[in-house]
mmCIF file of C-alpha atoms and ligand atoms in Angstrom:
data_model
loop_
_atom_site.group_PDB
_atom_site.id
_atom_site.type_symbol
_atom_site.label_atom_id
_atom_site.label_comp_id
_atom_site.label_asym_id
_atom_site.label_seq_id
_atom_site.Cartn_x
_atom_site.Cartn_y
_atom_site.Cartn_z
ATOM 1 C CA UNK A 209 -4.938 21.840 -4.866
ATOM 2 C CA UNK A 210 -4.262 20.699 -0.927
ATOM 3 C CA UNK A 211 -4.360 17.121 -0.391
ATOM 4 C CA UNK A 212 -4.841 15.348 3.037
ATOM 5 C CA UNK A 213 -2.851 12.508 3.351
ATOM 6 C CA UNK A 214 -4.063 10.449 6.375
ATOM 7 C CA UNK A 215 -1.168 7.950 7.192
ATOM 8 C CA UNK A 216 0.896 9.618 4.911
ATOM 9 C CA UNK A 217 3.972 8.996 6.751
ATOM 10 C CA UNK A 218 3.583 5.214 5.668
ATOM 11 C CA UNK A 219 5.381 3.084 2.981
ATOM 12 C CA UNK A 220 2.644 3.865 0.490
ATOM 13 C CA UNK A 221 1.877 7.279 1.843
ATOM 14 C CA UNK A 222 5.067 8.921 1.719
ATOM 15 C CA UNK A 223 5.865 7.945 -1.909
ATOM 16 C CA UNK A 224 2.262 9.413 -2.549
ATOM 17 C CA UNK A 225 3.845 12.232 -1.024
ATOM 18 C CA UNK A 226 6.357 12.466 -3.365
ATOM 19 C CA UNK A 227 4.960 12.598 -6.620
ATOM 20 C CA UNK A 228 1.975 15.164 -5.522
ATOM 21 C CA UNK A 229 4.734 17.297 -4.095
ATOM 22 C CA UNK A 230 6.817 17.039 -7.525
ATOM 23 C CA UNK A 231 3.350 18.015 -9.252
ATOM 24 C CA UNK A 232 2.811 21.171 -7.423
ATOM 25 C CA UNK A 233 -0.050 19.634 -5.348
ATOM 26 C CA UNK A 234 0.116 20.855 -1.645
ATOM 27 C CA UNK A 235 0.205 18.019 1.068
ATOM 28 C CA UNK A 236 -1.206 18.239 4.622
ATOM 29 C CA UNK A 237 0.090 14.971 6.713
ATOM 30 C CA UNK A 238 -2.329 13.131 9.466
ATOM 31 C CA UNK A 239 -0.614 10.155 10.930
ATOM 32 C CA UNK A 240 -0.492 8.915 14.487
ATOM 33 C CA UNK A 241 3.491 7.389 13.569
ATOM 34 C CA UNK A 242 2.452 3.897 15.089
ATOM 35 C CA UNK A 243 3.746 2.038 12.485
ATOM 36 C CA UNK A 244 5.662 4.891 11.008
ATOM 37 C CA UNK A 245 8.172 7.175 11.064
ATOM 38 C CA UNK A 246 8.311 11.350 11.298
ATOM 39 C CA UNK A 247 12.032 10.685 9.688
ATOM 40 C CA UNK A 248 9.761 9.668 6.126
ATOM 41 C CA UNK A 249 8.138 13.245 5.890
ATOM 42 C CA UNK A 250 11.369 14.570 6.744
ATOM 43 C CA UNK A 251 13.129 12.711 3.468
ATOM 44 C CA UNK A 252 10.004 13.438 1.684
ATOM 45 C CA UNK A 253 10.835 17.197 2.092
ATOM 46 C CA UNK A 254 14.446 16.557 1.497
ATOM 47 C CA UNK A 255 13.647 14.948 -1.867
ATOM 48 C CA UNK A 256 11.356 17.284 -3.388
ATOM 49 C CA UNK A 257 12.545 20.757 -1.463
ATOM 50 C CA UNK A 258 8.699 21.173 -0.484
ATOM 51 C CA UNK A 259 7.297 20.977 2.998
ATOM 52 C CA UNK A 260 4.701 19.611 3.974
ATOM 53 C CA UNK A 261 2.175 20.023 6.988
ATOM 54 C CA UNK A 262 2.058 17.372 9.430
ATOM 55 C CA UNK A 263 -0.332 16.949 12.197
ATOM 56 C CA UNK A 264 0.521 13.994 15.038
ATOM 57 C CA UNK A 265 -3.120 12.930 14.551
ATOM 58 C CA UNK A 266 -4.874 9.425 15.248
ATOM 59 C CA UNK A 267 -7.177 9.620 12.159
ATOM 60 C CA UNK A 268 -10.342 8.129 15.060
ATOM 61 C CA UNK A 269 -9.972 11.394 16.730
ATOM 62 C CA UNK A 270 -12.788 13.700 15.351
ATOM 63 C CA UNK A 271 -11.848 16.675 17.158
ATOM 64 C CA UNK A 272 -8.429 16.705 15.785
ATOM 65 C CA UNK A 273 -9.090 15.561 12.171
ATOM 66 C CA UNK A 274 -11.778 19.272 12.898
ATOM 67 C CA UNK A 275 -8.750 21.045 13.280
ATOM 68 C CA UNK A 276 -6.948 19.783 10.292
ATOM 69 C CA UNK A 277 -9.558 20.947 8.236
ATOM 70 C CA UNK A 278 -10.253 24.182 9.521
ATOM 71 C CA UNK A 279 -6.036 24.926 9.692
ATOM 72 C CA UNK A 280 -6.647 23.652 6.187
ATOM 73 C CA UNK A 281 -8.826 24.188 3.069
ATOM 74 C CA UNK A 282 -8.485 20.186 1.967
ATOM 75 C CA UNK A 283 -9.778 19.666 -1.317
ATOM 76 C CA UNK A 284 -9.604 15.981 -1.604
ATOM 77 C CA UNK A 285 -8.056 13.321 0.848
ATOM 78 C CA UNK A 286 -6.235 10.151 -0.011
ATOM 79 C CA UNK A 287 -6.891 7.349 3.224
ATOM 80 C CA UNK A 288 -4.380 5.610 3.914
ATOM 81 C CA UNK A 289 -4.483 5.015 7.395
ATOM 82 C CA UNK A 290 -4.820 1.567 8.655
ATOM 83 C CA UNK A 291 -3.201 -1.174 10.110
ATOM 84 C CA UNK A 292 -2.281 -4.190 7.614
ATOM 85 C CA UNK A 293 -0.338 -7.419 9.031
ATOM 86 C CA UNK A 294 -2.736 -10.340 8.052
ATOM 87 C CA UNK A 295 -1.212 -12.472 10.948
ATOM 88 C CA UNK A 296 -2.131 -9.876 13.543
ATOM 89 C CA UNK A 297 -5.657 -9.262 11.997
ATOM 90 C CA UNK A 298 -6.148 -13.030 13.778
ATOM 91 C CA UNK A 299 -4.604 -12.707 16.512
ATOM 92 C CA UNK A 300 -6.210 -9.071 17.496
ATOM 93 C CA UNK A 301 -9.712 -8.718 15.849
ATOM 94 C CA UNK A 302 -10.811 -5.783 17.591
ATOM 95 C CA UNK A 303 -8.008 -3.945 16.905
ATOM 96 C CA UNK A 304 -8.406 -3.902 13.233
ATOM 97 C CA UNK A 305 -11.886 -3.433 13.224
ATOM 98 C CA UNK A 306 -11.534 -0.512 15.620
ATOM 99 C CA UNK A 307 -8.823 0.853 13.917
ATOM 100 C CA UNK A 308 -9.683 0.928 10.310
ATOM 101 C CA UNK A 309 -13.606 1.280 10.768
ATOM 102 C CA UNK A 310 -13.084 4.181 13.240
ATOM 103 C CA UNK A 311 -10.361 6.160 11.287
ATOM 104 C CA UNK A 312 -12.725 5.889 7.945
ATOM 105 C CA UNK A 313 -16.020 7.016 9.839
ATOM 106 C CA UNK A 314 -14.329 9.896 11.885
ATOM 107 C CA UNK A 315 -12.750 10.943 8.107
ATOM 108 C CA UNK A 316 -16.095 10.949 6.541
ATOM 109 C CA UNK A 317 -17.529 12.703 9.333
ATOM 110 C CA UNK A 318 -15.315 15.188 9.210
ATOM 111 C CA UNK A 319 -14.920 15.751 5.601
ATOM 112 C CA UNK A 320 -18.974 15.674 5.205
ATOM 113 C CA UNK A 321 -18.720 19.041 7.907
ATOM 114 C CA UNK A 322 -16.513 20.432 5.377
ATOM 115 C CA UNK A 323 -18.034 20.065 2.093
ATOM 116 C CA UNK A 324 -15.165 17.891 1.038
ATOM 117 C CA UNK A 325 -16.500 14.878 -1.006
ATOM 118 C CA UNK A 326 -13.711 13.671 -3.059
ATOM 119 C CA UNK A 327 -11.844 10.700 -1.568
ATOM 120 C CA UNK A 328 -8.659 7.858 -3.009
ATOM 121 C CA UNK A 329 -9.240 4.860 -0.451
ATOM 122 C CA UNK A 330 -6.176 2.226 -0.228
ATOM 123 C CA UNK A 331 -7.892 -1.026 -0.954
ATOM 124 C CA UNK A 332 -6.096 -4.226 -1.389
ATOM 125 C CA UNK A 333 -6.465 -7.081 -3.579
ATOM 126 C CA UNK A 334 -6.954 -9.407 -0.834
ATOM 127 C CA UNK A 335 -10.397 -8.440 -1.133
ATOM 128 C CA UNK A 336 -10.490 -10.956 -4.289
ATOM 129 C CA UNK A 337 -9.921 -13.637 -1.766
ATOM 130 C CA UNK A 338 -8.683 -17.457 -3.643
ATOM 131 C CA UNK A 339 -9.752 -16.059 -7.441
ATOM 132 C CA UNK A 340 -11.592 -18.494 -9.144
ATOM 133 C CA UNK A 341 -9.926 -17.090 -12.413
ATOM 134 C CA UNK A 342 -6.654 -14.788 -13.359
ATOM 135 C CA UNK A 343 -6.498 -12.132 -14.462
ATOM 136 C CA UNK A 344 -8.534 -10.026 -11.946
ATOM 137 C CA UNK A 345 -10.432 -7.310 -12.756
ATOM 138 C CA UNK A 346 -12.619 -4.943 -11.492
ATOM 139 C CA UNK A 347 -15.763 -7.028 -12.579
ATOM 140 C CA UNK A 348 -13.974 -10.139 -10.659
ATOM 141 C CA UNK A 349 -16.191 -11.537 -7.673
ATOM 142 C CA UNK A 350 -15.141 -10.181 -3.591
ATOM 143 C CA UNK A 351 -14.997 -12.668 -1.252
ATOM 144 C CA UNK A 352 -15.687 -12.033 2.692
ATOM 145 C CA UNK A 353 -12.138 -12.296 3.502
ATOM 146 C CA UNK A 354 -10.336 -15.234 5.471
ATOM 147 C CA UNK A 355 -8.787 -12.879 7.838
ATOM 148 C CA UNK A 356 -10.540 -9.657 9.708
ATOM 149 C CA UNK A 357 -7.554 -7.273 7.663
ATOM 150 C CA UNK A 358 -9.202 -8.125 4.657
ATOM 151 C CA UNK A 359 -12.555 -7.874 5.682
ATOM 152 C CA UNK A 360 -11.852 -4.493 7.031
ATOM 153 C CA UNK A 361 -10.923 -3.650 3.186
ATOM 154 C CA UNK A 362 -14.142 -4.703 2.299
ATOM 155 C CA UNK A 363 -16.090 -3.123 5.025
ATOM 156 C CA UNK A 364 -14.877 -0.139 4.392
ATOM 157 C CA UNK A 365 -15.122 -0.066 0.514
ATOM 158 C CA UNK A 366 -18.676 -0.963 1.387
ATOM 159 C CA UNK A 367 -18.583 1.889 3.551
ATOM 160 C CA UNK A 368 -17.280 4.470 0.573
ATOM 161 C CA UNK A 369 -20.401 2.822 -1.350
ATOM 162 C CA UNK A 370 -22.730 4.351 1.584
ATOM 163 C CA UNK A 371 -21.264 7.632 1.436
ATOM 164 C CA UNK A 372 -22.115 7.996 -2.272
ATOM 165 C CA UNK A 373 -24.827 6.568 -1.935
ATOM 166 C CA UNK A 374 -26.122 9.253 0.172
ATOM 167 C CA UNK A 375 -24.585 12.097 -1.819
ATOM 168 C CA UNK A 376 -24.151 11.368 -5.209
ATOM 169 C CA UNK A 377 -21.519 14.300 -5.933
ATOM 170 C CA UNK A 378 -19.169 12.899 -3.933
ATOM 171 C CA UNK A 379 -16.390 10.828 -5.810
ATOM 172 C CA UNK A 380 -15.147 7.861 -4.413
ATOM 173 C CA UNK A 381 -12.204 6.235 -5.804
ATOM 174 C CA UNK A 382 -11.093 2.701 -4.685
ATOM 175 C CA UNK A 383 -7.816 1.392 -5.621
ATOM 176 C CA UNK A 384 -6.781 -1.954 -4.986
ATOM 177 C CA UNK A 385 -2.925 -2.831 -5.081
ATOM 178 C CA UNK A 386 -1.516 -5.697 -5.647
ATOM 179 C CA UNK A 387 1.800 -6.266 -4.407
ATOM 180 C CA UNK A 388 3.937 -2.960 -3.487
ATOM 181 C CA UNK A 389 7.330 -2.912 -3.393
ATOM 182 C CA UNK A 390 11.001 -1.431 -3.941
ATOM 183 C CA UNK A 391 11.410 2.379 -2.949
ATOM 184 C CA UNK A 392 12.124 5.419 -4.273
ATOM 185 C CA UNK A 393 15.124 5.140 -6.478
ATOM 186 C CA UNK A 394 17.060 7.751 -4.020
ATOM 187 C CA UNK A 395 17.073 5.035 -1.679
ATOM 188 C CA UNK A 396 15.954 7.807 1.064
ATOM 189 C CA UNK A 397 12.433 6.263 1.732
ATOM 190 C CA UNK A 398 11.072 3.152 1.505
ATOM 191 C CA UNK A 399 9.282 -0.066 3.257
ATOM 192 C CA UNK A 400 10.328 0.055 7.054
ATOM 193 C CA UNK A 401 8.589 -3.293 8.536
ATOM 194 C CA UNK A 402 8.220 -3.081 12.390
ATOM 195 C CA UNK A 403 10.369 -6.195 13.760
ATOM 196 C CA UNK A 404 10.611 -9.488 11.308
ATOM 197 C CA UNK A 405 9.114 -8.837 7.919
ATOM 198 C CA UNK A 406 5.833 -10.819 7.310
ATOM 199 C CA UNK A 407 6.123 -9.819 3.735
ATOM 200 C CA UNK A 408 8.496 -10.997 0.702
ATOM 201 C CA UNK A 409 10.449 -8.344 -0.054
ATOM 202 C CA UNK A 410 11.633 -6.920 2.954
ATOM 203 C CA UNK A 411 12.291 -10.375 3.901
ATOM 204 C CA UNK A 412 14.615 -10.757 1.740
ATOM 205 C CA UNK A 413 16.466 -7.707 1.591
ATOM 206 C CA UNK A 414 16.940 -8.305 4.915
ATOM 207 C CA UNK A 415 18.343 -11.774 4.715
ATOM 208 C CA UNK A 416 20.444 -9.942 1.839
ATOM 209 C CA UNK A 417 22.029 -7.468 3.948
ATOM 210 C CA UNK A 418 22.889 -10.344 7.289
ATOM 211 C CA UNK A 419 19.693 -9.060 9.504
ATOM 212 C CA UNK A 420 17.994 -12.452 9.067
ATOM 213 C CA UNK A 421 20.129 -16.033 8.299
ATOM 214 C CA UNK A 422 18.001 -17.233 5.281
ATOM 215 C CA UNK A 423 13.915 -16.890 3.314
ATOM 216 C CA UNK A 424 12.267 -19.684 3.797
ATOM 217 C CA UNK A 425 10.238 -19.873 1.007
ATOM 218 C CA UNK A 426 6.482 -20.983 2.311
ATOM 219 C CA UNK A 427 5.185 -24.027 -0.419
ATOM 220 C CA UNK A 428 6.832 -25.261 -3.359
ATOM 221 C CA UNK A 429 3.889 -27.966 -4.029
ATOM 222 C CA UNK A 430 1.428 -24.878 -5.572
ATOM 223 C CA UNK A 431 -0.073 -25.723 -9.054
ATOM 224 C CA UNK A 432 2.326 -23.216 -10.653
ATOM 225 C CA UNK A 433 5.668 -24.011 -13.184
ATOM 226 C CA UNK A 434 8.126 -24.049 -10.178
ATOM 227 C CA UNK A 435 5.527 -24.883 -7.525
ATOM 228 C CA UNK A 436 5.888 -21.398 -5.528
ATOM 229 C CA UNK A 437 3.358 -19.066 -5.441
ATOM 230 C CA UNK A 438 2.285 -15.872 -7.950
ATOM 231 C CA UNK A 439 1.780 -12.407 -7.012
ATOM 232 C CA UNK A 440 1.608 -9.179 -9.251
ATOM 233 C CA UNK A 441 4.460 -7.459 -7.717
ATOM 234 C CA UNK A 442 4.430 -3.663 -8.491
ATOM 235 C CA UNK A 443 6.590 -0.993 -7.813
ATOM 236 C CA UNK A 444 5.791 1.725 -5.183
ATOM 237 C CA UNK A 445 6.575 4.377 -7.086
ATOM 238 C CA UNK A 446 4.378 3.469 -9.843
ATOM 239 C CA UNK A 447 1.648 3.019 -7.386
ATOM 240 C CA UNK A 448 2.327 6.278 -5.647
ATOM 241 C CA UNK A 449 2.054 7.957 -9.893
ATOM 242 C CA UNK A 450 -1.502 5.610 -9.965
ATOM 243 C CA UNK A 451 -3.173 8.183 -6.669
ATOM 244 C CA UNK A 452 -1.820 11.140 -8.835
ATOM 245 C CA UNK A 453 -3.522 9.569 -12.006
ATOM 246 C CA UNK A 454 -6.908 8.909 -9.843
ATOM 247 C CA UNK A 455 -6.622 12.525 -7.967
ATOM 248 C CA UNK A 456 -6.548 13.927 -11.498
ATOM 249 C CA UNK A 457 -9.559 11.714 -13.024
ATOM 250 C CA UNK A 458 -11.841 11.345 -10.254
ATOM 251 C CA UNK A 459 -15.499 12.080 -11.295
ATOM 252 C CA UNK A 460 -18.572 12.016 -8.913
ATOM 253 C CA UNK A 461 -19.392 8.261 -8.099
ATOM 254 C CA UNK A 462 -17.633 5.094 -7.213
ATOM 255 C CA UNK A 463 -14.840 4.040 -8.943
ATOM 256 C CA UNK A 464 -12.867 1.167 -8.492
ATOM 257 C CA UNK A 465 -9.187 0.379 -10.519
ATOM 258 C CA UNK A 466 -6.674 -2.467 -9.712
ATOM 259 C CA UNK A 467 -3.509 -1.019 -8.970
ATOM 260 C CA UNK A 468 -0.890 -3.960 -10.875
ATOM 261 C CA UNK A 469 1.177 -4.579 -13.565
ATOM 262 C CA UNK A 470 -0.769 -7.428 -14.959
ATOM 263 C CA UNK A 471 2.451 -9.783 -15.012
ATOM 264 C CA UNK A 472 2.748 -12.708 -11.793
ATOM 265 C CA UNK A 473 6.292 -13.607 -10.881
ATOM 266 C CA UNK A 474 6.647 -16.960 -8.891
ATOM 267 C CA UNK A 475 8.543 -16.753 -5.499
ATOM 268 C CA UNK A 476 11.319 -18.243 -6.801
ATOM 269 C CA UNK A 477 11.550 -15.499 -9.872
ATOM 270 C CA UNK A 478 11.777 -13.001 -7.454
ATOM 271 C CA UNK A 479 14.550 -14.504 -5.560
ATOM 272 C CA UNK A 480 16.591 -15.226 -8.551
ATOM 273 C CA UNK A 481 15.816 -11.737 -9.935
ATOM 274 C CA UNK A 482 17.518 -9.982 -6.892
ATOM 275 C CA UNK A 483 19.934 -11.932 -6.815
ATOM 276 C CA UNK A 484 20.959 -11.399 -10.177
ATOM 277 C CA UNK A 485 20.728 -7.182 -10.142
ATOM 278 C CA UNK A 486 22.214 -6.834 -7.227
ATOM 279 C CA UNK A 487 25.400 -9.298 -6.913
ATOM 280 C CA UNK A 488 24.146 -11.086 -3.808
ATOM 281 C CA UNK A 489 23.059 -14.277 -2.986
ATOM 282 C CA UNK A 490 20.102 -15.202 -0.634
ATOM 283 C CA UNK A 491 20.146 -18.354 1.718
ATOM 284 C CA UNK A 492 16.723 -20.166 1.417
ATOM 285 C CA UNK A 493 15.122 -23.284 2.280
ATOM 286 C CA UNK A 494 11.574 -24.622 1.152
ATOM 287 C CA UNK A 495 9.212 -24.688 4.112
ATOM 288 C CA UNK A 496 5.703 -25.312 4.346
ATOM 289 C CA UNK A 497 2.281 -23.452 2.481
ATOM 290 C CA UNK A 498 1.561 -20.475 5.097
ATOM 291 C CA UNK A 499 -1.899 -20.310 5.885
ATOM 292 C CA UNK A 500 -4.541 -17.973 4.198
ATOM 293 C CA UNK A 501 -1.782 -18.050 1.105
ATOM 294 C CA UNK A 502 -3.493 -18.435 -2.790
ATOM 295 C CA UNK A 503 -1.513 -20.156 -5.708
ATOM 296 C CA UNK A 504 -1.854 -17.267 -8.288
ATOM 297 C CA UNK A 505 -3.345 -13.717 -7.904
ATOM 298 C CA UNK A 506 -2.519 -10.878 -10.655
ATOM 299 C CA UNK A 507 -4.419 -8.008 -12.234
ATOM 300 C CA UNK A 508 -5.810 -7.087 -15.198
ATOM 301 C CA UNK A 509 -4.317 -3.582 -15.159
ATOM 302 C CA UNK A 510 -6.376 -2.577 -18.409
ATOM 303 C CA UNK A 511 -8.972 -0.352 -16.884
ATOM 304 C CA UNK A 512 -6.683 1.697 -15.061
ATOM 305 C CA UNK A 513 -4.760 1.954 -18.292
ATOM 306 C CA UNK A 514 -7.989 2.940 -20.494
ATOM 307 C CA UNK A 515 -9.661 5.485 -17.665
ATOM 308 C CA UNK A 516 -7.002 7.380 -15.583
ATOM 309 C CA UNK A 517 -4.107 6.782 -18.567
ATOM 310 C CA UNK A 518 -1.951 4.962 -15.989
ATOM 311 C CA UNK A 519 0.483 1.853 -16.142
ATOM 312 C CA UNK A 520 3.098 0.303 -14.426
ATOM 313 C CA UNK A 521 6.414 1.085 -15.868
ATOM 314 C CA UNK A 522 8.833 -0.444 -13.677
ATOM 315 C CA UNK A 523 10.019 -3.554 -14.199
ATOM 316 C CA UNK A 524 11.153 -6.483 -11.681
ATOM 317 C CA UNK A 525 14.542 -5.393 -11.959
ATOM 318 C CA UNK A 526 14.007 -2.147 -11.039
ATOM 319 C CA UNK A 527 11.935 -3.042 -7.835
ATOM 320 C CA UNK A 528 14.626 -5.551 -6.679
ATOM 321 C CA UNK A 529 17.183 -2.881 -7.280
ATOM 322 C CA UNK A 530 15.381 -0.043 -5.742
ATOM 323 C CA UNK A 531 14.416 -2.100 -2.818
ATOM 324 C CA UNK A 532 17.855 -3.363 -2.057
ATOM 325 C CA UNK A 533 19.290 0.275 -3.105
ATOM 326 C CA UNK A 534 16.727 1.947 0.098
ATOM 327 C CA UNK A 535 18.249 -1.678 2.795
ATOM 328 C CA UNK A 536 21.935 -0.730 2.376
ATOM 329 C CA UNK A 537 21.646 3.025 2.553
ATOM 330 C CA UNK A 538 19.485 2.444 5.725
ATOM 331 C CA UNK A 539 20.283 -1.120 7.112
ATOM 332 C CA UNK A 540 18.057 -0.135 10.247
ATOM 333 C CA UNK A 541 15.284 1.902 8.652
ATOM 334 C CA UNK A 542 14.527 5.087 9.779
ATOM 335 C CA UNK A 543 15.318 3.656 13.461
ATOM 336 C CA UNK A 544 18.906 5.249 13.160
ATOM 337 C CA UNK A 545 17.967 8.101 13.060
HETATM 338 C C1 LIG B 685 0.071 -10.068 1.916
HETATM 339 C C2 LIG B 685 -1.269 -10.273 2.543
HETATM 340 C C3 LIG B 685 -2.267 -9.381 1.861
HETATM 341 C C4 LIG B 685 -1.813 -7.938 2.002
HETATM 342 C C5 LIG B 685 -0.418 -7.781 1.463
HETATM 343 C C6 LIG B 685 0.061 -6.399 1.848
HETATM 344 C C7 LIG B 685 -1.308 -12.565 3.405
HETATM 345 C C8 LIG B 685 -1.908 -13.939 3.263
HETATM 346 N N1 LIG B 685 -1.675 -11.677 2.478
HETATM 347 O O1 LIG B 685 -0.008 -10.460 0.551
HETATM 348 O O2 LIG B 685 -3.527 -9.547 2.445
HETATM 349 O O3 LIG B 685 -2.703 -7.115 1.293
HETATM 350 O O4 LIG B 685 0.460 -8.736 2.044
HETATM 351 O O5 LIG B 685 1.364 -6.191 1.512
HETATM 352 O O6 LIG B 685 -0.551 -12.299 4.316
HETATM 353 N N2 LIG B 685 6.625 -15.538 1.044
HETATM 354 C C9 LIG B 685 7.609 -16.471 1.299
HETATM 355 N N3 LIG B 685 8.438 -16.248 2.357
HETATM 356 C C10 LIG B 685 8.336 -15.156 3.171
HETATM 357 C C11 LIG B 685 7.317 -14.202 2.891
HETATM 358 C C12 LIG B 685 6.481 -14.428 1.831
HETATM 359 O O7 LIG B 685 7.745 -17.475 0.597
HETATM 360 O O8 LIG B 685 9.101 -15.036 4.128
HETATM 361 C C13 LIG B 685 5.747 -15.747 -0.106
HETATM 362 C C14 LIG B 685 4.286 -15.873 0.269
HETATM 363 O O9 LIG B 685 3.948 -17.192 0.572
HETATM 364 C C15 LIG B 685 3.621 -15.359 -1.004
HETATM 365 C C16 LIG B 685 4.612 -14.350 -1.566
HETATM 366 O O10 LIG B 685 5.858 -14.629 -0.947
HETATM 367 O O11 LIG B 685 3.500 -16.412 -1.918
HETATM 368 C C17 LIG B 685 4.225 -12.927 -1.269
HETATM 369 O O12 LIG B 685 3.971 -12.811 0.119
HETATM 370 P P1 LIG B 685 3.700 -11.398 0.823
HETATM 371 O O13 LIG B 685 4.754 -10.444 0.444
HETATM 372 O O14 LIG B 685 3.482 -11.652 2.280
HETATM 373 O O15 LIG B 685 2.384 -10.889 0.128
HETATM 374 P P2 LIG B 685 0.932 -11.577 0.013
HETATM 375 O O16 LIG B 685 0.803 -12.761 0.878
HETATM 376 O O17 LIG B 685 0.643 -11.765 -1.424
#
């Protein structure tokens, strides 16, 4: 089986890269390396000993995505290409919606040319919006989105819905992560944010290792035990197992799976947690709610468990570990290389 992996050069993508790799699966590589870096594929052949094919491709550009396929017989493609910082979603509409609209039509284009139907889509959670209940599953209302990254998610799952719609052998499979994070436990790939972290865990690793003076931590008034937010964090590499589980299963249709581990952590339990694997403290003052942030948001992870067989096995401890484990061994990301 040859799998096209468009942004596969990503966080997300190149740990996807990994495990189909390890499984004998062959991996073809589109990725325009604006928020990534060639230095990931090259790690993710150094880990497994398996190359893969890379194209320098902006996922919008037809023509080029018509090479990749006719270089390549791709039987099935997991998408995902796109851009995701919330805060720039505001700031730049157009961008986003250009961006992830035109990559997705240009790939279903293409892939409709070929006779290739089967498609894994990167969805997020955000498309639950505030939940009106936890756990979320499948079944649990979609909002519109308070920011145009989210919508995007949304637009484009609706999008996947069309494309069925209109050819019912094709199998769509929408999985929507929670919240990825750690790296692989070789510490040769992981999360390499673009400037100052917007997210958590890269925050704090690098507040851990002296790139940043201290987290603030954004709202300690939520209605939770310590007043700091919940999120289902999970770890990458269990995420990255969860494609190979919905490769494997996918039947003709749309199928939709929460990507989690079912279990929240508060802010605050995620602080203390690294600190107490890894040996280091992290500066941190309480600072104002950010905007667009919900109290509480975790999965119910039990239909991914009953249909594709797959469930989170990595615990807290190993994500902080792993995470901190990929900052030391490459305090400026792939950059130094
Ligand atoms: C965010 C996005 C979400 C996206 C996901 C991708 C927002 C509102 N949501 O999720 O749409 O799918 O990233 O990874 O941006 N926190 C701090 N201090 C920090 C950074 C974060 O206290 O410096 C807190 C946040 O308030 C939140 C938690 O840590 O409670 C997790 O934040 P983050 O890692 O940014 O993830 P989400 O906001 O859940």
């Amino acid at each position: 089986m040859r799998v096209l992996l468009t942004g596969g050069a990503g966080y997300i993508g190149s740990h996807t890269a990994v495990e189909l790799l390890q499984s004998g699966i062959e991996v073809v590589i589109a990725d325009d390396l604006s928020n990534s870096s060639l230095n990931a594929v090259k790690r993710v052949e150094a880990i497994t000993g398996k190359s893969v094919v890379f194209y320098l491709a902006d996922v919008s550009d037809t023509a080029m995505l018509r090479t990749v396929f006719r270089e390549n017989r791709i039987d099935a493609v997991i998408h995902f290409a796109g851009f995701k910082a919330v805060g720039e979603s505001v700031a730049k509409p157009l961008k986003y919606y250009r961006n992830n609209l035109c990559t997705t039509l240009s790939l279903l284009e293409v892939m409709n040319e070929n006779g290739c139907g089967k498609i894994v889509f990167s969805s997020s959670a955000t498309v639950y919006g505030d939940p009106d209940t936890v756990p979320l599953s499948e079944d649990s209302p979609v909002k519109s989105g308070t920011n145009p990254y989210a919508r995007t998610k949304r637009m484009i799952e609706q999008i996947l819905t069309d494309f069925n719609a209109a050819d019912k052998g094709t199998e769509v499979t929408i999985l929507r992560y929670f919240n990825p994070v750690g790296a692989h436990p070789s510490g040769m790939i992981g999360e390499n944010p673009n400037g100052v972290p917007n997210n958590l865990m890269p925050y704090i690793t690098q507040v851990a290792v002296g790139k940043l003076p201290k987290l603030s931590i954004f709202g300690s008034d939520y209605p939770t035990p310590d007043g700091t937010c919940i999120r289902d964090y999970v770890h990458v590499v269990d995420l990255a197992k969860g494609h190979m589980a919905a490769l494997n299963h996918s039947a003709p249709g749309v199928n939709i799976y929460n990507l989690g581990t079912g279990k929240g952590y508060s802010v605050l339990e995620v602080v203390d947690a690294f600190e107490r694997v890894n040996g280091v403290k992290i500066p941190r003052v309480m600072a104002p709610r950010r905007a667009g942030d919900v109290a509480v948001c975790y999965s119910s992870s039990e239909k991914a468990a009953a249909v594709l067989g797959w469930h989170a096995e990595l615990s807290m401890d190993d994500m902080v570990r792993d995470a901190w484990n990929w900052q030391i061994k490459n305090p400026d990301g792939y950059a130094a290389e």
